[in-house]
PDB file of C-alpha atoms in Angstrom:
ATOM      1  CA  MET A1324     264.094 118.596  41.453  1.00  0.00           C
ATOM      2  CA  LEU A1325     266.706 116.034  42.448  1.00  0.00           C
ATOM      3  CA  GLY A1326     264.499 113.246  41.128  1.00  0.00           C
ATOM      4  CA  TYR A1327     264.316 114.845  37.667  1.00  0.00           C
ATOM      5  CA  VAL A1328     268.107 115.193  37.596  1.00  0.00           C
ATOM      6  CA  ILE A1329     268.611 111.524  38.470  1.00  0.00           C
ATOM      7  CA  ILE A1330     266.070 110.402  35.840  1.00  0.00           C
ATOM      8  CA  GLY A1331     267.823 112.576  33.259  1.00  0.00           C
ATOM      9  CA  ILE A1332     271.224 111.126  34.076  1.00  0.00           C
ATOM     10  CA  ILE A1333     269.924 107.551  33.848  1.00  0.00           C
ATOM     11  CA  PHE A1334     268.296 108.374  30.499  1.00  0.00           C
ATOM     12  CA  LEU A1335     271.531 109.808  29.174  1.00  0.00           C
ATOM     13  CA  ALA A1336     273.469 106.825  30.521  1.00  0.00           C
ATOM     14  CA  GLY A1337     271.192 104.510  28.533  1.00  0.00           C
ATOM     15  CA  ILE A1338     271.820 106.470  25.356  1.00  0.00           C
ATOM     16  CA  SER A1339     275.567 106.331  25.983  1.00  0.00           C
ATOM     17  CA  LEU A1340     275.480 102.565  26.495  1.00  0.00           C
ATOM     18  CA  CYS A1341     273.479 101.970  23.312  1.00  0.00           C
ATOM     19  CA  VAL A1342     275.821 104.120  21.266  1.00  0.00           C
ATOM     20  CA  ARG A1343     278.904 102.398  22.705  1.00  0.00           C
ATOM     21  CA  LEU A1344     277.471  98.973  21.905  1.00  0.00           C
ATOM     22  CA  ASN A1345     276.824  99.986  18.322  1.00  0.00           C
ATOM     23  CA  ARG A1346     280.014 102.008  17.903  1.00  0.00           C
ATOM     24  CA  ASN A1347     281.625  99.233  15.817  1.00  0.00           C
ATOM     25  CA  ASN A1348     278.769  99.425  13.308  1.00  0.00           C
ATOM     26  CA  LEU A1349     278.990 103.193  12.925  1.00  0.00           C
ATOM     27  CA  LYS A1350     281.663 104.853  10.867  1.00  0.00           C
ATOM     28  CA  GLN A1351     281.388 108.120  12.715  1.00  0.00           C
ATOM     29  CA  VAL A1352     279.298 109.204  15.715  1.00  0.00           C
ATOM     30  CA  ASP A1353     279.650 112.826  16.653  1.00  0.00           C
ATOM     31  CA  HIS A1354     276.242 113.390  18.153  1.00  0.00           C
ATOM     32  CA  VAL A1355     272.864 111.833  18.876  1.00  0.00           C
ATOM     33  CA  GLU A1356     269.597 113.440  17.805  1.00  0.00           C
ATOM     34  CA  LEU A1357     266.699 112.775  20.183  1.00  0.00           C
ATOM     35  CA  ASP A1358     263.022 112.571  19.268  1.00  0.00           C
ATOM     36  CA  LEU A1359     262.568 115.982  20.802  1.00  0.00           C
ATOM     37  CA  GLY A1360     264.955 117.371  18.230  1.00  0.00           C
ATOM     38  CA  GLN A1361     267.668 118.176  20.814  1.00  0.00           C
ATOM     39  CA  VAL A1362     271.251 117.494  19.779  1.00  0.00           C
ATOM     40  CA  ILE A1363     273.619 116.310  22.541  1.00  0.00           C
ATOM     41  CA  ASP A1364     277.346 115.971  22.090  1.00  0.00           C
ATOM     42  CA  MET A1365     278.499 112.389  22.830  1.00  0.00           C
ATOM     43  CA  GLU A1366     281.574 113.559  24.749  1.00  0.00           C
ATOM     44  CA  GLN A1367     279.321 115.456  27.152  1.00  0.00           C
ATOM     45  CA  ILE A1368     277.125 112.380  27.617  1.00  0.00           C
ATOM     46  CA  ASN A1369     280.122 110.140  28.317  1.00  0.00           C
ATOM     47  CA  GLU A1370     281.589 112.675  30.739  1.00  0.00           C
ATOM     48  CA  MET A1371     278.313 112.959  32.662  1.00  0.00           C
ATOM     49  CA  CYS A1372     277.964 109.182  32.851  1.00  0.00           C
ATOM     50  CA  ASP A1373     281.528 108.769  34.095  1.00  0.00           C
ATOM     51  CA  MET A1374     280.902 111.365  36.823  1.00  0.00           C
ATOM     52  CA  PHE A1375     277.671 109.621  37.841  1.00  0.00           C
ATOM     53  CA  TRP A1376     279.259 106.183  38.199  1.00  0.00           C
ATOM     54  CA  GLU A1377     282.248 107.666  40.045  1.00  0.00           C
ATOM     55  CA  ASP A1378     279.846 109.142  42.631  1.00  0.00           C
ATOM     56  CA  VAL A1379     278.145 105.749  42.961  1.00  0.00           C
ATOM     57  CA  ARG A1380     281.500 104.036  43.579  1.00  0.00           C
ATOM     58  CA  CYS A1381     282.458 106.643  46.219  1.00  0.00           C
ATOM     59  CA  ASP A1382     279.153 106.123  48.048  1.00  0.00           C
ATOM     60  CA  GLN A1383     279.681 102.365  48.008  1.00  0.00           C
ATOM     61  CA  ASP A1384     283.219 102.756  49.386  1.00  0.00           C
ATOM     62  CA  GLU A1385     281.935 104.965  52.238  1.00  0.00           C
ATOM     63  CA  ASP A1386     279.228 102.419  53.094  1.00  0.00           C
ATOM     64  CA  ASN A1387     281.806  99.621  53.138  1.00  0.00           C
ATOM     65  CA  ASP A1388     284.100 101.633  55.449  1.00  0.00           C
ATOM     66  CA  LEU A1389     281.228 102.243  57.877  1.00  0.00           C
ATOM     67  CA  LYS A1390     280.327  98.547  57.907  1.00  0.00           C
ATOM     68  CA  GLU A1391     283.941  97.582  58.619  1.00  0.00           C
ATOM     69  CA  ASN A1392     284.055  99.951  61.644  1.00  0.00           C
ATOM     70  CA  GLU A1393     280.728  98.761  63.073  1.00  0.00           C
ATOM     71  CA  ILE A1394     280.956  96.333  66.002  1.00  0.00           C
ATOM     72  CA  ASP A1395     278.575  93.393  65.886  1.00  0.00           C
ATOM     73  CA  CYS A1396     277.592  92.462  69.456  1.00  0.00           C
ATOM     74  CA  ASN A1397     276.611  88.995  68.263  1.00  0.00           C
ATOM     75  CA  LYS A1398     280.157  88.181  67.142  1.00  0.00           C
ATOM     76  CA  PRO A1399     283.296  87.693  69.264  1.00  0.00           C
ATOM     77  CA  MET A1400     285.244  90.927  69.825  1.00  0.00           C
ATOM     78  CA  ARG A1401     288.941  91.548  70.181  1.00  0.00           C
ATOM     79  CA  VAL A1402     290.150  93.250  73.373  1.00  0.00           C
ATOM     80  CA  GLU A1403     290.647  96.606  71.685  1.00  0.00           C
ATOM     81  CA  GLN A1404     287.129  96.376  70.208  1.00  0.00           C
ATOM     82  CA  LYS A1405     285.631  95.721  73.647  1.00  0.00           C
ATOM     83  CA  ILE A1406     287.476  98.689  75.143  1.00  0.00           C
ATOM     84  CA  ALA A1407     286.371 100.985  72.324  1.00  0.00           C
ATOM     85  CA  PHE A1408     282.822  99.611  72.615  1.00  0.00           C
ATOM     86  CA  ILE A1409     282.394 100.318  76.341  1.00  0.00           C
ATOM     87  CA  ARG A1410     283.940 103.794  76.026  1.00  0.00           C
ATOM     88  CA  GLU A1411     281.529 104.674  73.237  1.00  0.00           C
ATOM     89  CA  LYS A1412     278.539 103.385  75.220  1.00  0.00           C
ATOM     90  CA  VAL A1413     279.536 105.374  78.331  1.00  0.00           C
ATOM     91  CA  ILE A1414     279.639 108.572  76.278  1.00  0.00           C
ATOM     92  CA  GLN A1415     276.240 107.713  74.787  1.00  0.00           C
ATOM     93  CA  LEU A1416     274.770 107.010  78.247  1.00  0.00           C
ATOM     94  CA  ASN A1417     276.065 110.352  79.483  1.00  0.00           C
ATOM     95  CA  LYS A1418     274.475 112.123  76.516  1.00  0.00           C
ATOM     96  CA  ILE A1419     271.144 110.347  77.055  1.00  0.00           C
ATOM     97  CA  SER A1420     271.221 111.198  80.764  1.00  0.00           C
ATOM     98  CA  LYS A1421     271.727 114.891  80.038  1.00  0.00           C
ATOM     99  CA  GLU A1422     268.995 114.946  77.404  1.00  0.00           C
ATOM    100  CA  LEU A1423     266.513 113.312  79.785  1.00  0.00           C
ATOM    101  CA  GLU A1424     267.325 115.802  82.541  1.00  0.00           C
ATOM    102  CA  GLN A1425     266.898 118.655  80.089  1.00  0.00           C
ATOM    103  CA  VAL A1426     263.415 117.472  79.080  1.00  0.00           C
ATOM    104  CA  PHE A1427     262.403 116.319  82.583  1.00  0.00           C
ATOM    105  CA  PRO A1428     264.235 118.677  84.989  1.00  0.00           C
ATOM    106  CA  GLU A1429     262.057 117.609  87.919  1.00  0.00           C
ATOM    107  CA  LYS A1430     263.756 114.185  87.899  1.00  0.00           C
ATOM    108  CA  SER A1431     267.366 113.014  88.089  1.00  0.00           C
ATOM    109  CA  PHE A1432     268.779 110.626  85.494  1.00  0.00           C
ATOM    110  CA  LYS A1433     272.326 110.578  86.831  1.00  0.00           C
ATOM    111  CA  LEU A1434     274.335 107.438  86.119  1.00  0.00           C
ATOM    112  CA  ASP A1435     275.071 105.788  89.439  1.00  0.00           C
ATOM    113  CA  GLY A1436     274.710 102.587  91.427  1.00  0.00           C
ATOM    114  CA  ILE A1437     275.285  99.143  89.948  1.00  0.00           C
ATOM    115  CA  ILE A1438     275.723 100.257  86.336  1.00  0.00           C
ATOM    116  CA  VAL A1439     278.546 102.687  87.186  1.00  0.00           C
ATOM    117  CA  GLY A1440     280.173 100.121  89.480  1.00  0.00           C
ATOM    118  CA  ASN A1441     280.136  97.446  86.781  1.00  0.00           C
ATOM    119  CA  ILE A1442     281.401  99.808  84.077  1.00  0.00           C
ATOM    120  CA  VAL A1443     284.337 100.846  86.280  1.00  0.00           C
ATOM    121  CA  GLU A1444     285.114  97.215  87.168  1.00  0.00           C
ATOM    122  CA  ILE A1445     285.232  96.196  83.505  1.00  0.00           C
ATOM    123  CA  MET A1446     287.438  99.149  82.553  1.00  0.00           C
ATOM    124  CA  ALA A1447     289.734  98.445  85.519  1.00  0.00           C
ATOM    125  CA  SER A1448     290.012  94.772  84.561  1.00  0.00           C
ATOM    126  CA  TYR A1449     291.487  95.688  81.169  1.00  0.00           C
ATOM    127  CA  THR A1450     293.639  98.490  82.567  1.00  0.00           C
ATOM    128  CA  TYR A1451     295.218  96.452  85.375  1.00  0.00           C
ATOM    129  CA  GLY A1452     294.998  92.945  83.912  1.00  0.00           C
ATOM    130  CA  MET A1453     292.468  91.798  86.510  1.00  0.00           C
ATOM    131  CA  SER A1454     290.203  88.748  86.338  1.00  0.00           C
ATOM    132  CA  LEU A1455     286.734  89.683  87.572  1.00  0.00           C
ATOM    133  CA  TYR A1456     284.620  87.591  89.916  1.00  0.00           C
ATOM    134  CA  ARG A1457     280.919  87.007  89.336  1.00  0.00           C
ATOM    135  CA  GLN A1458     278.399  89.693  90.288  1.00  0.00           C
ATOM    136  CA  SER A1459     277.880  90.505  94.001  1.00  0.00           C
ATOM    137  CA  GLU A1460     280.881  88.646  95.426  1.00  0.00           C
ATOM    138  CA  LYS A1461     281.588  89.657  99.028  1.00  0.00           C
ATOM    139  CA  THR A1462     284.355  92.253  99.653  1.00  0.00           C
ATOM    140  CA  HIS A1463     286.431  91.656  96.500  1.00  0.00           C
ATOM    141  CA  ASP A1464     285.577  92.107  92.825  1.00  0.00           C
ATOM    142  CA  GLY A1465     288.485  90.305  91.206  1.00  0.00           C
ATOM    143  CA  ILE A1466     292.072  89.136  91.403  1.00  0.00           C
ATOM    144  CA  SER A1467     295.311  90.419  89.845  1.00  0.00           C
ATOM    145  CA  ASN A1468     298.786  88.921  90.270  1.00  0.00           C
ATOM    146  CA  GLY A1469     297.594  86.891  93.234  1.00  0.00           C
ATOM    147  CA  LYS A1470     296.041  89.889  95.016  1.00  0.00           C
ATOM    148  CA  GLU A1471     292.316  90.073  95.665  1.00  0.00           C
ATOM    149  CA  VAL A1472     291.043  93.470  94.607  1.00  0.00           C
ATOM    150  CA  GLN A1473     288.052  95.604  95.511  1.00  0.00           C
ATOM    151  CA  VAL A1474     287.084  98.186  92.877  1.00  0.00           C
ATOM    152  CA  LYS A1475     285.201 101.374  93.711  1.00  0.00           C
ATOM    153  CA  GLY A1476     283.930 103.892  91.171  1.00  0.00           C
ATOM    154  CA  THR A1477     282.783 107.461  91.658  1.00  0.00           C
ATOM    155  CA  GLN A1478     281.733 110.531  89.685  1.00  0.00           C
ATOM    156  CA  SER A1479     282.212 113.083  92.447  1.00  0.00           C
ATOM    157  CA  ASN A1480     284.701 114.562  94.890  1.00  0.00           C
ATOM    158  CA  GLY A1481     282.689 113.224  97.828  1.00  0.00           C
ATOM    159  CA  ARG A1482     283.100 110.115  99.945  1.00  0.00           C
ATOM    160  CA  ILE A1483     283.744 106.461  99.113  1.00  0.00           C
ATOM    161  CA  LEU A1484     281.861 103.840 101.126  1.00  0.00           C
ATOM    162  CA  ILE A1485     283.713 100.654 102.106  1.00  0.00           C
ATOM    163  CA  HIS A1486     282.022  97.747 103.870  1.00  0.00           C
ATOM    164  CA  GLU A1487     285.079  95.657 104.773  1.00  0.00           C
ATOM    165  CA  MET A1488     288.836  96.117 104.568  1.00  0.00           C
ATOM    166  CA  PRO A1489     289.992  94.670 101.217  1.00  0.00           C
ATOM    167  CA  GLU A1490     293.377  93.142 100.472  1.00  0.00           C
ATOM    168  CA  HIS A1491     293.911  95.659  97.678  1.00  0.00           C
ATOM    169  CA  LEU A1492     291.787  98.677  96.787  1.00  0.00           C
ATOM    170  CA  LEU A1493     291.278 100.408  93.447  1.00  0.00           C
ATOM    171  CA  VAL A1494     289.257 103.632  93.407  1.00  0.00           C
ATOM    172  CA  GLU A1495     288.551 105.088  89.979  1.00  0.00           C
ATOM    173  CA  TYR A1496     286.828 108.251  88.770  1.00  0.00           C
ATOM    174  CA  LEU A1497     284.518 107.614  85.794  1.00  0.00           C
ATOM    175  CA  ASN A1498     284.837 110.452  83.311  1.00  0.00           C
ATOM    176  CA  THR A1499     281.626 110.058  81.325  1.00  0.00           C
ATOM    177  CA  GLU A1500     282.529 112.892  78.945  1.00  0.00           C
ATOM    178  CA  VAL A1501     285.299 110.841  77.329  1.00  0.00           C
ATOM    179  CA  GLY A1502     284.366 107.329  78.486  1.00  0.00           C
ATOM    180  CA  GLU A1503     287.524 106.700  80.532  1.00  0.00           C
ATOM    181  CA  ILE A1504     288.530 105.994  84.129  1.00  0.00           C
ATOM    182  CA  GLU A1505     291.120 107.967  86.122  1.00  0.00           C
ATOM    183  CA  GLU A1506     293.058 106.535  89.049  1.00  0.00           C
ATOM    184  CA  ILE A1507     292.246 107.932  92.500  1.00  0.00           C
ATOM    185  CA  TYR A1508     293.820 105.202  94.641  1.00  0.00           C
ATOM    186  CA  ASN A1509     295.771 102.051  93.864  1.00  0.00           C
ATOM    187  CA  GLY A1510     297.203 100.369  96.933  1.00  0.00           C
ATOM    188  CA  PRO A1511     296.776  98.082  99.954  1.00  0.00           C
ATOM    189  CA  GLY A1512     293.419  98.226 101.700  1.00  0.00           C
ATOM    190  CA  GLU A1513     295.049  98.081 105.110  1.00  0.00           C
ATOM    191  CA  PHE A1514     296.951 101.301 104.414  1.00  0.00           C
ATOM    192  CA  ILE A1515     293.814 103.422 104.002  1.00  0.00           C
ATOM    193  CA  TRP A1516     291.585 101.591 106.483  1.00  0.00           C
ATOM    194  CA  LYS A1517     292.868 103.511 109.511  1.00  0.00           C
ATOM    195  CA  TYR A1518     291.874 106.776 107.795  1.00  0.00           C
ATOM    196  CA  THR A1519     288.260 105.704 107.257  1.00  0.00           C
ATOM    197  CA  THR A1520     285.357 106.899 109.395  1.00  0.00           C
ATOM    198  CA  PRO A1521     282.729 104.448 110.690  1.00  0.00           C
ATOM    199  CA  ILE A1522     279.250 105.657 109.694  1.00  0.00           C
ATOM    200  CA  SER A1523     277.323 102.515 110.655  1.00  0.00           C
ATOM    201  CA  ALA A1524     277.888  99.028 111.973  1.00  0.00           C
ATOM    202  CA  THR A1525     278.675  97.790 108.456  1.00  0.00           C
ATOM    203  CA  GLN A1526     280.051 100.823 106.617  1.00  0.00           C
ATOM    204  CA  ASN A1527     283.114 103.033 106.721  1.00  0.00           C
ATOM    205  CA  SER A1528     283.783 106.060 104.532  1.00  0.00           C
ATOM    206  CA  ILE A1529     286.773 108.045 103.316  1.00  0.00           C
ATOM    207  CA  THR A1530     286.963 111.206 101.217  1.00  0.00           C
ATOM    208  CA  VAL A1531     288.274 111.241  97.661  1.00  0.00           C
ATOM    209  CA  SER A1532     290.707 114.022  98.574  1.00  0.00           C
ATOM    210  CA  LYS A1533     292.237 111.814 101.287  1.00  0.00           C
ATOM    211  CA  LEU A1534     292.542 108.901  98.875  1.00  0.00           C
ATOM    212  CA  VAL A1535     294.356 111.099  96.347  1.00  0.00           C
ATOM    213  CA  GLU A1536     296.734 112.203  99.099  1.00  0.00           C
ATOM    214  CA  LEU A1537     297.372 108.633 100.301  1.00  0.00           C
ATOM    215  CA  ASN A1538     297.857 107.345  96.743  1.00  0.00           C
ATOM    216  CA  GLN A1539     300.959 109.497  96.458  1.00  0.00           C
ATOM    217  CA  LEU A1540     302.419 107.740  99.508  1.00  0.00           C
ATOM    218  CA  VAL A1541     301.936 104.184  98.238  1.00  0.00           C
ATOM    219  CA  ASP A1542     305.159 102.511  97.161  1.00  0.00           C
ATOM    220  CA  GLU A1543     305.207 101.604  93.467  1.00  0.00           C
ATOM    221  CA  SER A1544     305.910  97.980  94.356  1.00  0.00           C
ATOM    222  CA  ASP A1545     302.582  97.864  96.232  1.00  0.00           C
ATOM    223  CA  LYS A1546     300.557  99.169  93.284  1.00  0.00           C
ATOM    224  CA  LEU A1547     298.932  97.030  90.620  1.00  0.00           C
ATOM    225  CA  LYS A1548     300.854  97.327  87.351  1.00  0.00           C
ATOM    226  CA  THR A1549     298.916  98.825  84.470  1.00  0.00           C
ATOM    227  CA  ILE A1550     298.602  97.191  81.071  1.00  0.00           C
ATOM    228  CA  LEU A1551     296.896 100.185  79.499  1.00  0.00           C
ATOM    229  CA  PRO A1552     297.771 103.850  80.152  1.00  0.00           C
ATOM    230  CA  ILE A1553     295.600 105.615  82.727  1.00  0.00           C
ATOM    231  CA  LYS A1554     295.421 109.221  83.919  1.00  0.00           C
ATOM    232  CA  GLN A1555     295.854 110.201  87.544  1.00  0.00           C
ATOM    233  CA  TYR A1556     292.774 111.910  88.934  1.00  0.00           C
ATOM    234  CA  GLN A1557     293.298 115.607  89.664  1.00  0.00           C
ATOM    235  CA  LEU A1558     291.229 117.256  92.385  1.00  0.00           C
ATOM    236  CA  SER A1559     291.613 120.616  90.683  1.00  0.00           C
ATOM    237  CA  MET A1560     289.888 119.433  87.505  1.00  0.00           C
ATOM    238  CA  THR A1561     286.463 120.918  86.862  1.00  0.00           C
ATOM    239  CA  ASN A1562     283.631 118.629  85.904  1.00  0.00           C
ATOM    240  CA  LYS A1563     279.879 119.041  86.073  1.00  0.00           C
ATOM    241  CA  ASN A1564     279.620 115.689  87.801  1.00  0.00           C
ATOM    242  CA  HIS A1565     281.861 116.763  90.671  1.00  0.00           C
ATOM    243  CA  SER A1566     280.290 117.570  93.982  1.00  0.00           C
ATOM    244  CA  VAL A1567     278.905 121.015  94.690  1.00  0.00           C
ATOM    245  CA  PRO A1568     280.882 123.074  97.216  1.00  0.00           C
ATOM    246  CA  LYS A1569     279.228 123.215 100.582  1.00  0.00           C
ATOM    247  CA  LYS A1570     277.091 126.282 101.181  1.00  0.00           C
ATOM    248  CA  THR A1571     275.755 127.720 104.383  1.00  0.00           C
ATOM    249  CA  GLU A1572     272.050 128.187 104.922  1.00  0.00           C
ATOM    250  CA  SER A1573     272.414 131.962 104.910  1.00  0.00           C
ATOM    251  CA  GLN A1574     274.069 131.821 101.475  1.00  0.00           C
ATOM    252  CA  ALA A1575     271.497 129.529  99.926  1.00  0.00           C
ATOM    253  CA  GLY A1576     268.224 131.288 100.789  1.00  0.00           C
ATOM    254  CA  LYS A1577     264.914 129.490 101.290  1.00  0.00           C
ATOM    255  CA  THR A1578     265.101 125.764 101.970  1.00  0.00           C
ATOM    256  CA  THR A1579     262.534 124.922  99.277  1.00  0.00           C
ATOM    257  CA  ALA A1580     264.411 126.866  96.596  1.00  0.00           C
ATOM    258  CA  THR A1581     266.175 124.769  93.971  1.00  0.00           C
ATOM    259  CA  GLY A1582     269.930 124.826  94.680  1.00  0.00           C
ATOM    260  CA  TYR A1583     269.614 125.296  98.438  1.00  0.00           C
ATOM    261  CA  THR A1584     272.272 123.287 100.332  1.00  0.00           C
ATOM    262  CA  ASN A1585     271.860 122.578 104.027  1.00  0.00           C
ATOM    263  CA  LYS A1586     274.533 122.315 106.728  1.00  0.00           C
ATOM    264  CA  ASN A1587     274.928 118.574 106.011  1.00  0.00           C
ATOM    265  CA  ASN A1588     275.847 119.255 102.362  1.00  0.00           C
ATOM    266  CA  GLN A1589     272.520 118.015 100.973  1.00  0.00           C
ATOM    267  CA  THR A1590     271.312 120.011  97.940  1.00  0.00           C
ATOM    268  CA  ASN A1591     267.696 120.596  96.952  1.00  0.00           C
ATOM    269  CA  LYS A1592     267.341 119.533  93.288  1.00  0.00           C
ATOM    270  CA  GLY A1593     263.766 120.778  93.018  1.00  0.00           C
ATOM    271  CA  CYS A1594     260.122 120.122  93.772  1.00  0.00           C
ATOM    272  CA  LEU A1595     258.672 116.759  92.672  1.00  0.00           C
ATOM    273  CA  HIS A1596     255.123 118.138  92.570  1.00  0.00           C
ATOM    274  CA  LYS A1597     253.638 115.307  94.609  1.00  0.00           C
ATOM    275  CA  PRO A1598     252.546 114.875  98.248  1.00  0.00           C
ATOM    276  CA  GLY A1599     255.200 114.161 100.858  1.00  0.00           C
ATOM    277  CA  THR A1600     255.006 111.632 103.687  1.00  0.00           C
ATOM    278  CA  HIS A1601     253.869 114.246 106.245  1.00  0.00           C
ATOM    279  CA  PRO A1602     250.448 115.955 106.185  1.00  0.00           C
ATOM    280  CA  ASN A1603     250.291 119.084 104.003  1.00  0.00           C
ATOM    281  CA  GLN A1604     253.860 118.576 102.798  1.00  0.00           C
ATOM    282  CA  THR A1605     255.292 118.405  99.277  1.00  0.00           C
ATOM    283  CA  ALA A1606     258.115 116.038  98.250  1.00  0.00           C
ATOM    284  CA  TYR A1607     261.483 117.400  97.078  1.00  0.00           C
ATOM    285  CA  LEU A1608     264.493 115.695  95.506  1.00  0.00           C
ATOM    286  CA  LEU A1609     267.707 115.977  97.534  1.00  0.00           C
ATOM    287  CA  HIS A1610     271.225 115.217  96.327  1.00  0.00           C
ATOM    288  CA  CYS A1611     274.045 114.190  98.667  1.00  0.00           C
ATOM    289  CA  ASN A1612     277.219 116.045  97.709  1.00  0.00           C
ATOM    290  CA  GLU A1613     279.331 113.547  99.661  1.00  0.00           C
ATOM    291  CA  CYS A1614     278.384 110.241  98.019  1.00  0.00           C
ATOM    292  CA  GLY A1615     276.124 111.309  95.117  1.00  0.00           C
ATOM    293  CA  HIS A1616     273.002 109.521  96.407  1.00  0.00           C
ATOM    294  CA  GLU A1617     269.624 111.123  95.627  1.00  0.00           C
ATOM    295  CA  TYR A1618     266.436 110.697  97.616  1.00  0.00           C
ATOM    296  CA  GLU A1619     263.069 112.296  98.418  1.00  0.00           C
ATOM    297  CA  ALA A1620     262.357 114.476 101.432  1.00  0.00           C
ATOM    298  CA  ASN A1621     259.510 116.536 102.843  1.00  0.00           C
ATOM    299  CA  GLY A1622     259.830 120.293 102.384  1.00  0.00           C
ATOM    300  CA  CYS A1623     259.836 120.843 106.153  1.00  0.00           C
ATOM    301  CA  ASP A1624     262.828 118.490 106.590  1.00  0.00           C
ATOM    302  CA  ILE A1625     265.163 119.892 103.917  1.00  0.00           C
ATOM    303  CA  SER A1626     267.212 122.043 106.307  1.00  0.00           C
ATOM    304  CA  ILE A1627     268.059 119.133 108.630  1.00  0.00           C
ATOM    305  CA  ARG A1628     268.145 116.074 106.379  1.00  0.00           C
ATOM    306  CA  ARG A1629     271.147 113.774 106.265  1.00  0.00           C
ATOM    307  CA  CYS A1630     271.907 111.340 103.462  1.00  0.00           C
ATOM    308  CA  PRO A1631     270.234 107.964 104.166  1.00  0.00           C
ATOM    309  CA  ASN A1632     273.035 106.273 102.234  1.00  0.00           C
ATOM    310  CA  CYS A1633     276.200 107.614 103.886  1.00  0.00           C
ATOM    311  CA  GLN A1634     274.624 109.378 106.901  1.00  0.00           C
ATOM    312  CA  CYS A1635     276.527 112.578 106.158  1.00  0.00           C
TER     313      CYS A1635
END
């Protein structure tokens, strides 16, 4: 139906153009009689044509506006474009992650590891005016106002792992819903180091709640100054990415049931429907509510498993 309407409008537009071109040779043109014997008033034709071309111009203006707002990754970007770009991509990644988990609930597609760490480092560099080091530098991730800085990112209320005491420590919560970071801790590494707990020969850990508490005690002169505004992380905020409250075994039910959380705060995310590493055992996906790490475990071990990442 729409195609017939468009063809009709183009046909009428052609008639209007021909009449306008020959208007000087006609003493009076009140109407045009078609071969089909239909009489059409010229004012109606001109009005319809004007409306048609106005719609075309509006569509072209909208297309031009969209092109102006698009960011071309192959061209140099301004700082504000880069910030807007990474925020948009974080939101998109979060959406993709949720869609994948919805279609494939037996697997986890949570954003974590290197990609989250790098995203947080980039956002922190613009927020605090920090120059980043190359990937995988030991202890520190960048420098700001002469201070070497280690940046840690998290999406939970659990624990932060620290390998060595940094000169200055930034801990940021990545809010994937809005594509922004929120400040958990901004202060000297030495100040928090005595509150950390050794969990191995090379790793110490500290809870997010303790970092929030200590951040309030850091003198403003010891904090990195911000170039861009940043929210302070609130422990009371509710977010699906935050850690699950610890449950007791009696509250959770059977160990192989999805949602069961053992005494070490490790939650069963569901059966993987494949053989485990022990005879006659099935593999399950466990989630550490302290550090966010996910790993496989035999069904018989769920009640006693500890996180292989943070040893909680």
